[in-house]
mmCIF file of C-alpha atoms in Angstrom:
data_model
loop_
_atom_site.group_PDB
_atom_site.id
_atom_site.type_symbol
_atom_site.label_atom_id
_atom_site.label_comp_id
_atom_site.label_asym_id
_atom_site.label_seq_id
_atom_site.Cartn_x
_atom_site.Cartn_y
_atom_site.Cartn_z
ATOM 1 C CA MET A 1 41.270 -39.746 37.415
ATOM 2 C CA THR A 2 44.273 -41.991 36.961
ATOM 3 C CA SER A 3 46.021 -39.325 34.917
ATOM 4 C CA ASN A 4 46.598 -37.391 38.138
ATOM 5 C CA GLN A 5 48.979 -40.099 39.382
ATOM 6 C CA GLU A 6 52.629 -39.498 38.614
ATOM 7 C CA ASP A 7 53.238 -43.089 37.471
ATOM 8 C CA ALA A 8 50.233 -43.181 35.122
ATOM 9 C CA ILE A 9 50.626 -42.798 31.373
ATOM 10 C CA CYS A 10 49.706 -39.469 29.722
ATOM 11 C CA SER A 11 49.756 -37.708 33.112
ATOM 12 C CA LYS A 12 51.630 -34.659 31.821
ATOM 13 C CA SER A 13 49.726 -34.338 28.530
ATOM 14 C CA CYS A 14 46.406 -34.627 30.395
ATOM 15 C CA PHE A 15 47.596 -31.903 32.766
ATOM 16 C CA PHE A 16 48.291 -29.546 29.862
ATOM 17 C CA LEU A 17 45.019 -30.480 28.135
ATOM 18 C CA ARG A 18 43.169 -28.866 31.038
ATOM 19 C CA SER A 19 44.264 -25.477 29.705
ATOM 20 C CA SER A 20 42.296 -26.310 26.546
ATOM 21 C CA PHE A 21 39.272 -27.462 28.589
ATOM 22 C CA LEU A 22 39.650 -31.029 27.306
ATOM 23 C CA TRP A 23 40.497 -32.824 30.537
ATOM 24 C CA PRO A 24 38.709 -32.507 33.885
ATOM 25 C CA GLU A 25 40.300 -32.406 37.319
ATOM 26 C CA GLU A 26 38.382 -35.510 38.360
ATOM 27 C CA THR A 27 35.682 -37.664 36.743
ATOM 28 C CA PRO A 28 33.969 -35.668 33.942
ATOM 29 C CA THR A 29 30.667 -34.150 35.069
ATOM 30 C CA LYS A 30 27.910 -32.180 33.344
ATOM 31 C CA SER A 31 29.582 -28.906 34.310
ATOM 32 C CA PHE A 32 32.750 -29.986 32.475
ATOM 33 C CA TYR A 33 30.838 -30.686 29.250
ATOM 34 C CA VAL A 34 28.845 -27.433 29.592
ATOM 35 C CA LYS A 35 32.083 -25.489 30.023
ATOM 36 C CA PHE A 36 33.544 -27.112 26.916
ATOM 37 C CA ILE A 37 30.434 -26.285 24.841
ATOM 38 C CA LEU A 38 30.519 -22.665 26.031
ATOM 39 C CA VAL A 39 34.187 -22.334 25.047
ATOM 40 C CA LEU A 40 33.403 -23.751 21.589
ATOM 41 C CA LEU A 41 30.490 -21.351 21.086
ATOM 42 C CA LEU A 42 32.573 -18.409 22.258
ATOM 43 C CA SER A 43 35.366 -19.365 19.886
ATOM 44 C CA LEU A 44 32.869 -19.758 17.044
ATOM 45 C CA LEU A 45 31.314 -16.322 17.542
ATOM 46 C CA THR A 46 34.402 -14.289 18.350
ATOM 47 C CA ALA A 47 37.107 -15.991 16.259
ATOM 48 C CA PHE A 48 35.643 -18.136 13.488
ATOM 49 C CA LEU A 49 32.797 -15.805 12.423
ATOM 50 C CA PRO A 50 35.058 -12.733 11.889
ATOM 51 C CA LEU A 51 37.468 -14.975 9.993
ATOM 52 C CA LEU A 52 34.675 -16.284 7.753
ATOM 53 C CA ILE A 53 33.456 -12.737 6.962
ATOM 54 C CA HIS A 54 37.050 -11.738 6.168
ATOM 55 C CA PHE A 55 37.261 -14.676 3.748
ATOM 56 C CA LEU A 56 34.034 -13.640 1.979
ATOM 57 C CA ILE A 57 35.322 -10.059 1.595
ATOM 58 C CA LEU A 58 38.513 -11.376 0.009
ATOM 59 C CA LEU A 59 36.488 -13.385 -2.493
ATOM 60 C CA GLU A 60 34.318 -10.374 -3.285
ATOM 61 C CA ARG A 61 37.360 -8.171 -3.965
ATOM 62 C CA GLY A 62 39.202 -10.841 -5.935
ATOM 63 C CA LEU A 63 42.121 -11.126 -3.493
ATOM 64 C CA ASP A 64 44.072 -14.280 -2.635
ATOM 65 C CA PRO A 65 42.046 -16.284 -0.048
ATOM 66 C CA SER A 66 44.636 -19.057 0.523
ATOM 67 C CA GLU A 67 45.567 -18.000 4.048
ATOM 68 C CA ASP A 68 41.942 -17.637 5.128
ATOM 69 C CA LEU A 69 41.074 -20.978 3.544
ATOM 70 C CA PHE A 70 43.906 -22.641 5.444
ATOM 71 C CA VAL A 71 42.759 -21.218 8.799
ATOM 72 C CA ILE A 72 39.093 -22.067 8.141
ATOM 73 C CA ILE A 73 39.877 -25.682 7.195
ATOM 74 C CA SER A 74 42.276 -26.063 10.125
ATOM 75 C CA TYR A 75 39.842 -24.568 12.632
ATOM 76 C CA THR A 76 36.998 -26.790 11.426
ATOM 77 C CA GLY A 77 39.106 -29.952 11.499
ATOM 78 C CA PHE A 78 40.681 -29.204 14.852
ATOM 79 C CA THR A 79 37.335 -28.337 16.432
ATOM 80 C CA LEU A 80 35.949 -31.678 15.260
ATOM 81 C CA ILE A 81 38.968 -33.473 16.727
ATOM 82 C CA MET A 82 38.514 -31.727 20.078
ATOM 83 C CA THR A 83 34.774 -32.479 20.120
ATOM 84 C CA ILE A 84 35.275 -36.171 19.318
ATOM 85 C CA TYR A 85 37.999 -36.357 21.962
ATOM 86 C CA VAL A 86 35.659 -34.978 24.635
ATOM 87 C CA ILE A 87 32.860 -37.328 23.543
ATOM 88 C CA ASN A 88 35.214 -40.300 24.009
ATOM 89 C CA LEU A 89 36.706 -38.945 27.233
ATOM 90 C CA ARG A 90 35.370 -41.750 29.434
ATOM 91 C CA LYS A 91 36.797 -44.394 27.100
ATOM 92 C CA MET A 92 40.084 -42.513 27.072
ATOM 93 C CA SER A 93 40.148 -42.430 30.868
ATOM 94 C CA TYR A 94 39.402 -46.165 30.987
ATOM 95 C CA LEU A 95 42.233 -46.879 28.532
ATOM 96 C CA ILE A 96 44.722 -44.846 30.564
ATOM 97 C CA MET A 97 43.714 -46.670 33.746
ATOM 98 C CA GLN A 98 44.058 -50.061 32.061
ATOM 99 C CA LEU A 99 47.519 -49.321 30.662
ATOM 100 C CA SER A 100 48.638 -47.915 34.029
ATOM 101 C CA ASP A 101 47.574 -51.001 35.999
ATOM 102 C CA PHE A 102 50.200 -53.733 36.517
ATOM 103 C CA LYS A 103 48.590 -55.863 39.227
ATOM 104 C CA LYS A 104 47.628 -58.713 36.918
ATOM 105 C CA PHE A 105 50.494 -59.008 34.419
ATOM 106 C CA GLY A 106 53.323 -57.015 35.974
ATOM 107 C CA LYS A 107 55.162 -53.895 34.840
ATOM 108 C CA PRO A 108 56.829 -54.041 31.404
ATOM 109 C CA ARG A 109 60.551 -53.504 31.220
ATOM 110 C CA GLY A 110 61.434 -49.888 30.412
ATOM 111 C CA TYR A 111 58.096 -48.468 31.582
ATOM 112 C CA ASP A 112 59.600 -45.953 34.039
ATOM 113 C CA TYR A 113 62.111 -44.798 31.427
ATOM 114 C CA TRP A 114 59.383 -44.102 28.864
ATOM 115 C CA ILE A 115 57.125 -42.382 31.421
ATOM 116 C CA LYS A 116 59.901 -39.971 32.361
ATOM 117 C CA ASN A 117 60.797 -39.174 28.751
ATOM 118 C CA PHE A 118 57.210 -38.810 27.564
ATOM 119 C CA ASN A 119 56.480 -36.362 30.390
ATOM 120 C CA LEU A 120 59.474 -34.273 29.327
ATOM 121 C CA ILE A 121 58.422 -34.391 25.667
ATOM 122 C CA ALA A 122 54.832 -33.393 26.559
ATOM 123 C CA SER A 123 56.162 -30.299 28.339
ATOM 124 C CA GLY A 124 58.371 -29.535 25.346
ATOM 125 C CA VAL A 125 55.453 -29.867 22.913
ATOM 126 C CA TYR A 126 53.260 -27.555 24.992
ATOM 127 C CA TYR A 127 55.872 -24.809 25.334
ATOM 128 C CA TYR A 128 56.871 -25.188 21.684
ATOM 129 C CA VAL A 129 53.312 -24.387 20.610
ATOM 130 C CA LEU A 130 53.235 -21.399 22.963
ATOM 131 C CA SER A 131 56.531 -19.995 21.668
ATOM 132 C CA ILE A 132 55.677 -20.516 17.998
ATOM 133 C CA SER A 133 52.277 -18.860 18.439
ATOM 134 C CA PHE A 134 53.801 -15.817 20.139
ATOM 135 C CA CYS A 135 56.519 -15.535 17.470
ATOM 136 C CA LEU A 136 53.905 -15.742 14.716
ATOM 137 C CA ASN A 137 51.912 -13.033 16.470
ATOM 138 C CA LEU A 138 55.009 -10.797 16.584
ATOM 139 C CA THR A 139 55.524 -11.211 12.841
ATOM 140 C CA ARG A 140 51.938 -10.001 12.380
ATOM 141 C CA TRP A 141 52.802 -6.873 14.346
ATOM 142 C CA VAL A 142 55.816 -6.240 12.104
ATOM 143 C CA GLY A 143 53.586 -6.431 9.020
ATOM 144 C CA ILE A 144 50.965 -3.959 10.298
ATOM 145 C CA PRO A 145 52.037 -0.986 8.075
ATOM 146 C CA GLU A 146 51.998 -3.068 4.877
ATOM 147 C CA CYS A 147 48.703 -4.727 5.842
ATOM 148 C CA ARG A 148 46.960 -1.390 6.394
ATOM 149 C CA LYS A 149 47.955 -0.211 2.910
ATOM 150 C CA THR A 150 46.378 -3.179 1.117
ATOM 151 C CA ARG A 151 43.544 -4.335 3.409
ATOM 152 C CA ASP A 152 41.573 -1.513 4.981
ATOM 153 C CA PHE A 153 38.847 -3.952 6.087
ATOM 154 C CA GLN A 154 41.183 -6.143 8.194
ATOM 155 C CA VAL A 155 42.261 -5.749 11.804
ATOM 156 C CA CYS A 156 45.985 -5.896 11.100
ATOM 157 C CA GLY A 157 48.360 -7.404 13.656
ATOM 158 C CA ILE A 158 46.033 -10.210 14.807
ATOM 159 C CA VAL A 159 47.460 -13.727 14.656
ATOM 160 C CA ILE A 160 44.695 -14.839 12.218
ATOM 161 C CA PRO A 161 42.913 -12.852 9.467
ATOM 162 C CA TYR A 162 40.278 -10.899 11.368
ATOM 163 C CA TRP A 163 37.391 -8.576 10.497
ATOM 164 C CA LEU A 164 35.397 -6.168 12.629
ATOM 165 C CA PRO A 165 32.536 -3.866 11.544
ATOM 166 C CA TRP A 166 34.383 -0.870 12.989
ATOM 167 C CA LYS A 167 37.917 0.471 12.752
ATOM 168 C CA VAL A 168 40.256 -0.294 15.653
ATOM 169 C CA ASP A 169 42.080 2.953 16.548
ATOM 170 C CA SER A 170 42.728 2.402 20.247
ATOM 171 C CA TRP A 171 45.946 0.553 21.051
ATOM 172 C CA PHE A 172 44.510 -0.555 24.378
ATOM 173 C CA PHE A 173 41.542 -2.210 22.670
ATOM 174 C CA PHE A 174 43.836 -3.672 20.011
ATOM 175 C CA ILE A 175 46.093 -5.291 22.627
ATOM 176 C CA LEU A 176 43.104 -6.787 24.448
ATOM 177 C CA LEU A 177 41.652 -8.099 21.183
ATOM 178 C CA ASP A 178 45.001 -9.520 20.079
ATOM 179 C CA LEU A 179 45.559 -11.329 23.383
ATOM 180 C CA TYR A 180 42.028 -12.714 23.323
ATOM 181 C CA VAL A 181 42.292 -14.086 19.768
ATOM 182 C CA LEU A 182 45.761 -15.458 20.566
ATOM 183 C CA LYS A 183 44.334 -17.261 23.599
ATOM 184 C CA MET A 184 41.568 -18.811 21.474
ATOM 185 C CA THR A 185 44.062 -20.026 18.879
ATOM 186 C CA LEU A 186 46.327 -21.412 21.611
ATOM 187 C CA ILE A 187 43.440 -23.444 23.035
ATOM 188 C CA VAL A 188 42.923 -25.110 19.657
ATOM 189 C CA ASN A 189 46.585 -25.506 18.691
ATOM 190 C CA CYS A 190 47.763 -26.845 22.053
ATOM 191 C CA ALA A 191 44.870 -29.302 22.107
ATOM 192 C CA LEU A 192 45.731 -30.634 18.654
ATOM 193 C CA PHE A 193 49.442 -31.093 19.326
ATOM 194 C CA LEU A 194 48.831 -32.779 22.680
ATOM 195 C CA ILE A 195 46.165 -35.124 21.271
ATOM 196 C CA ILE A 196 48.536 -36.284 18.523
ATOM 197 C CA PHE A 197 51.281 -36.686 21.110
ATOM 198 C CA GLN A 198 48.935 -38.781 23.261
ATOM 199 C CA ILE A 199 48.326 -41.086 20.306
ATOM 200 C CA LEU A 200 52.050 -41.725 20.008
ATOM 201 C CA GLU A 201 52.434 -42.137 23.778
ATOM 202 C CA ILE A 202 49.597 -44.665 24.080
ATOM 203 C CA THR A 203 50.923 -46.538 21.059
ATOM 204 C CA MET A 204 54.349 -46.884 22.657
ATOM 205 C CA HIS A 205 52.823 -48.135 25.903
ATOM 206 C CA ILE A 206 50.785 -50.749 24.031
ATOM 207 C CA LYS A 207 54.024 -51.724 22.289
ATOM 208 C CA LEU A 208 55.691 -52.085 25.707
ATOM 209 C CA ARG A 209 52.919 -54.498 26.676
ATOM 210 C CA ILE A 210 53.395 -56.420 23.431
ATOM 211 C CA ASP A 211 57.157 -56.667 24.062
ATOM 212 C CA HIS A 212 56.400 -57.871 27.580
ATOM 213 C CA LEU A 213 54.056 -60.537 26.190
ATOM 214 C CA LYS A 214 56.717 -61.655 23.705
ATOM 215 C CA GLU A 215 59.192 -62.171 26.550
ATOM 216 C CA MET A 216 56.617 -64.214 28.452
ATOM 217 C CA LEU A 217 55.834 -66.350 25.394
ATOM 218 C CA THR A 218 59.507 -67.033 24.727
ATOM 219 C CA LYS A 219 59.954 -68.311 28.304
ATOM 220 C CA CYS A 220 56.574 -69.998 28.436
ATOM 221 C CA PHE A 221 57.906 -73.573 28.206
ATOM 222 C CA ASP A 222 61.027 -73.354 30.381
ATOM 223 C CA ASN A 223 59.517 -75.041 33.482
ATOM 224 C CA ASP A 224 57.470 -78.098 34.423
ATOM 225 C CA SER A 225 54.102 -78.886 32.789
ATOM 226 C CA GLN A 226 51.913 -77.444 35.536
ATOM 227 C CA THR A 227 53.832 -74.160 35.696
ATOM 228 C CA ASN A 228 53.916 -73.915 31.914
ATOM 229 C CA GLU A 229 50.170 -74.420 31.706
ATOM 230 C CA LYS A 230 49.556 -71.518 34.106
ATOM 231 C CA GLN A 231 52.058 -69.383 32.225
ATOM 232 C CA LEU A 232 50.427 -70.131 28.874
ATOM 233 C CA VAL A 233 46.966 -69.269 30.214
ATOM 234 C CA LYS A 234 48.396 -66.016 31.544
ATOM 235 C CA CYS A 235 49.927 -65.236 28.136
ATOM 236 C CA ILE A 236 46.596 -65.869 26.389
ATOM 237 C CA CYS A 237 44.800 -63.594 28.867
ATOM 238 C CA TYR A 238 47.531 -60.975 28.371
ATOM 239 C CA HIS A 239 47.087 -61.157 24.609
ATOM 240 C CA ASN A 240 43.331 -60.647 24.941
ATOM 241 C CA TYR A 241 43.984 -57.733 27.296
ATOM 242 C CA ILE A 242 46.249 -56.064 24.717
ATOM 243 C CA ILE A 243 43.684 -56.628 21.959
ATOM 244 C CA ASN A 244 40.921 -55.076 24.090
ATOM 245 C CA CYS A 245 43.095 -52.043 24.881
ATOM 246 C CA SER A 246 43.904 -51.648 21.200
ATOM 247 C CA ASN A 247 40.202 -51.804 20.272
ATOM 248 C CA VAL A 248 39.344 -49.084 22.815
ATOM 249 C CA PHE A 249 42.276 -47.047 21.514
ATOM 250 C CA ARG A 250 40.969 -47.312 17.953
ATOM 251 C CA GLN A 251 37.441 -46.347 19.002
ATOM 252 C CA CYS A 252 38.725 -43.235 20.789
ATOM 253 C CA PHE A 253 40.652 -41.850 17.824
ATOM 254 C CA THR A 254 39.361 -43.303 14.558
ATOM 255 C CA TYR A 255 37.087 -40.385 13.594
ATOM 256 C CA SER A 256 39.490 -37.841 15.075
ATOM 257 C CA MET A 257 42.161 -39.146 12.719
ATOM 258 C CA PHE A 258 39.780 -38.989 9.775
ATOM 259 C CA SER A 259 39.103 -35.302 10.572
ATOM 260 C CA LEU A 260 42.833 -34.700 10.938
ATOM 261 C CA ILE A 261 43.664 -36.277 7.591
ATOM 262 C CA VAL A 262 41.033 -34.288 5.691
ATOM 263 C CA ALA A 263 42.066 -31.026 7.375
ATOM 264 C CA MET A 264 45.789 -31.663 6.876
ATOM 265 C CA ALA A 265 45.459 -32.628 3.219
ATOM 266 C CA PHE A 266 43.735 -29.386 2.262
ATOM 267 C CA SER A 267 45.651 -27.201 4.739
ATOM 268 C CA CYS A 268 49.069 -28.305 3.473
ATOM 269 C CA GLY A 269 48.014 -27.488 -0.087
ATOM 270 C CA CYS A 270 46.964 -23.966 0.981
ATOM 271 C CA LEU A 271 50.196 -23.448 2.910
ATOM 272 C CA GLU A 272 52.333 -24.606 -0.011
ATOM 273 C CA SER A 273 50.646 -22.044 -2.246
ATOM 274 C CA GLN A 274 51.545 -19.324 0.284
ATOM 275 C CA ILE A 275 55.178 -20.450 0.497
ATOM 276 C CA VAL A 276 55.509 -20.273 -3.291
ATOM 277 C CA LYS A 277 54.321 -16.651 -3.047
ATOM 278 C CA PHE A 278 57.149 -15.995 -0.534
ATOM 279 C CA ASP A 279 54.831 -15.623 2.446
ATOM 280 C CA LEU A 280 57.334 -16.989 4.953
ATOM 281 C CA TRP A 281 54.796 -17.074 7.790
ATOM 282 C CA ALA A 282 53.484 -20.292 6.216
ATOM 283 C CA VAL A 283 56.772 -22.191 6.671
ATOM 284 C CA PRO A 284 56.455 -23.028 10.428
ATOM 285 C CA PRO A 285 52.797 -24.179 10.155
ATOM 286 C CA THR A 286 53.626 -26.331 7.131
ATOM 287 C CA PHE A 287 56.488 -28.020 8.956
ATOM 288 C CA ALA A 288 54.336 -28.472 12.079
ATOM 289 C CA TRP A 289 51.352 -29.950 10.199
ATOM 290 C CA ILE A 290 53.554 -32.402 8.305
ATOM 291 C CA CYS A 291 55.230 -33.471 11.568
ATOM 292 C CA LEU A 292 51.837 -34.009 13.216
ATOM 293 C CA LEU A 293 50.568 -36.110 10.345
ATOM 294 C CA PHE A 294 53.805 -38.102 10.205
ATOM 295 C CA THR A 295 53.634 -38.712 13.974
ATOM 296 C CA ALA A 296 50.083 -40.068 13.753
ATOM 297 C CA CYS A 297 50.960 -42.340 10.804
ATOM 298 C CA MET A 298 54.146 -43.498 12.548
ATOM 299 C CA ALA A 299 52.111 -44.463 15.626
ATOM 300 C CA GLY A 300 49.810 -46.595 13.483
ATOM 301 C CA GLN A 301 52.773 -48.204 11.735
ATOM 302 C CA ILE A 302 54.493 -49.041 15.048
ATOM 303 C CA LEU A 303 51.338 -50.628 16.462
ATOM 304 C CA MET A 304 50.743 -52.701 13.339
ATOM 305 C CA ILE A 305 54.301 -54.046 13.112
ATOM 306 C CA ALA A 306 54.575 -54.790 16.843
ATOM 307 C CA SER A 307 51.324 -56.787 16.925
ATOM 308 C CA LEU A 308 52.425 -58.986 14.023
ATOM 309 C CA GLU A 309 55.616 -59.951 15.889
ATOM 310 C CA ILE A 310 53.683 -61.829 18.610
ATOM 311 C CA GLY A 311 53.364 -64.875 16.363
ATOM 312 C CA ASP A 312 57.146 -64.975 15.798
ATOM 313 C CA ALA A 313 57.774 -64.902 19.552
ATOM 314 C CA SER A 314 55.351 -67.808 19.998
ATOM 315 C CA TYR A 315 57.118 -69.838 17.339
ATOM 316 C CA HIS A 316 60.558 -69.280 18.902
ATOM 317 C CA SER A 317 59.475 -70.731 22.256
ATOM 318 C CA LYS A 318 60.196 -74.383 23.211
ATOM 319 C CA TRP A 319 56.733 -75.595 22.177
ATOM 320 C CA TYR A 320 58.179 -78.714 20.525
ATOM 321 C CA GLN A 321 59.054 -80.207 23.923
ATOM 322 C CA PHE A 322 55.434 -80.530 25.076
ATOM 323 C CA ASP A 323 52.263 -82.334 24.103
ATOM 324 C CA VAL A 324 49.654 -81.541 21.465
ATOM 325 C CA THR A 325 47.307 -79.714 23.868
ATOM 326 C CA PHE A 326 49.924 -77.038 24.568
ATOM 327 C CA ARG A 327 50.736 -76.743 20.885
ATOM 328 C CA LYS A 328 47.092 -76.227 19.901
ATOM 329 C CA CYS A 329 46.698 -73.420 22.419
ATOM 330 C CA LEU A 330 49.830 -71.760 21.105
ATOM 331 C CA ILE A 331 48.617 -72.121 17.528
ATOM 332 C CA LEU A 332 45.499 -70.131 18.452
ATOM 333 C CA VAL A 333 47.707 -67.308 19.725
ATOM 334 C CA MET A 334 49.747 -67.383 16.513
ATOM 335 C CA ILE A 335 46.630 -67.355 14.310
ATOM 336 C CA ARG A 336 45.148 -64.386 16.179
ATOM 337 C CA SER A 337 48.418 -62.471 15.946
ATOM 338 C CA GLN A 338 48.236 -62.629 12.138
ATOM 339 C CA LYS A 339 45.440 -60.060 12.324
ATOM 340 C CA ALA A 340 47.332 -56.833 12.966
ATOM 341 C CA LEU A 341 46.263 -54.299 15.571
ATOM 342 C CA VAL A 342 45.731 -51.039 13.738
ATOM 343 C CA LEU A 343 44.751 -47.432 14.347
ATOM 344 C CA SER A 344 42.098 -46.627 11.759
ATOM 345 C CA ALA A 345 41.326 -43.276 10.164
ATOM 346 C CA GLY A 346 37.567 -43.568 9.787
ATOM 347 C CA PRO A 347 36.074 -46.456 7.849
ATOM 348 C CA PHE A 348 38.337 -45.948 4.829
ATOM 349 C CA ASN A 349 41.975 -46.461 5.801
ATOM 350 C CA ILE A 350 44.477 -47.161 8.567
ATOM 351 C CA LEU A 351 47.298 -44.963 9.815
ATOM 352 C CA CYS A 352 50.587 -46.062 8.266
ATOM 353 C CA PHE A 353 53.432 -44.659 6.194
ATOM 354 C CA SER A 354 51.701 -45.407 2.891
ATOM 355 C CA LEU A 355 48.757 -43.241 3.989
ATOM 356 C CA PHE A 356 51.164 -40.416 4.827
ATOM 357 C CA VAL A 357 52.626 -40.551 1.307
ATOM 358 C CA ALA A 358 49.123 -40.599 -0.220
ATOM 359 C CA ILE A 359 48.105 -37.510 1.766
ATOM 360 C CA MET A 360 51.235 -35.641 0.702
ATOM 361 C CA LYS A 361 50.427 -36.418 -2.926
ATOM 362 C CA PHE A 362 46.860 -35.190 -2.459
ATOM 363 C CA SER A 363 48.013 -31.947 -0.799
ATOM 364 C CA TYR A 364 50.302 -31.337 -3.782
ATOM 365 C CA SER A 365 47.277 -31.734 -6.060
ATOM 366 C CA VAL A 366 45.439 -29.135 -3.960
ATOM 367 C CA PHE A 367 48.446 -26.841 -4.305
ATOM 368 C CA LEU A 368 48.390 -27.206 -8.103
ATOM 369 C CA LEU A 369 44.654 -26.504 -8.160
ATOM 370 C CA LEU A 370 45.055 -23.293 -6.139
ATOM 371 C CA ASN A 371 47.898 -22.087 -8.386
ATOM 372 C CA GLN A 372 46.650 -23.104 -11.806
ATOM 373 C CA HIS A 373 45.872 -19.473 -12.677
#
């Protein structure tokens, strides 16, 4: 796939996504999809099911289920995001190939700079998730004595609330179980962070193309009539190319973003209720979830604003020096640019800063609901 090339966009994030079984070495085959389904089923049976039983026991004994509720909502939302991502993998691969191809319109200015920096950031995101997960697991180990006093039904020391029908007395078995559950959580967490990072990366590369188009439009009428006509046709084709890439981009992530928003809204409310109870383990996840949501909304805002600026670039060209035919063609570009390119979150809303504020308000309402008693 194009992502294997060093000069292609998302090459580093796609490389790390292979550890979460979300990106194949080459073109996705049946074996790749079968492997992904098997990993999901294994995670469901060995991680989610014990967590769900632990949650039901908490409800039966009248204990605080906020932490379990947070993990259940997060796991469900993140699993949906991963599944939708794999379903749209071929479209995603096509989009990456299109944005990495410069034969027709040339390479945008600053492309190499952004590729280098995004590859570094992708590595940083991946290792950040690894380090935070291991640190969180260590804090669980520190709390083992206190956990065993209050929750005899829980396997204490595991990174997520975990239940088994038998008591774990062997340290060897405990270490193996802890590493296994940690690996399952890392698959989900790394996948989520890298998918959100890919959204921002693709958005910035579409913006680079838009900036490139704006430069071409500004210089579109600097030569003779015949050259200007060819340049204007090229600009119109470039604009259609950007619109098509944006439409594929929206199709790849619209329902993933809807799942993310629902999961984040409820998860942040659960985490806030834990922070108020001085459970400091909830601070890093809260900060991380808010950053992820803000990143996704920022990507949508950047794409929307950049697409609306195409009309301004058209207007500031020297269109007034040429005949009506040229002006009419340019007017069509300006009219089309009034319809912003957006990244939608399902059929209900688009990703932007106002949506981020609305979700934060909703999560606060969830927090109040969980703490009304």
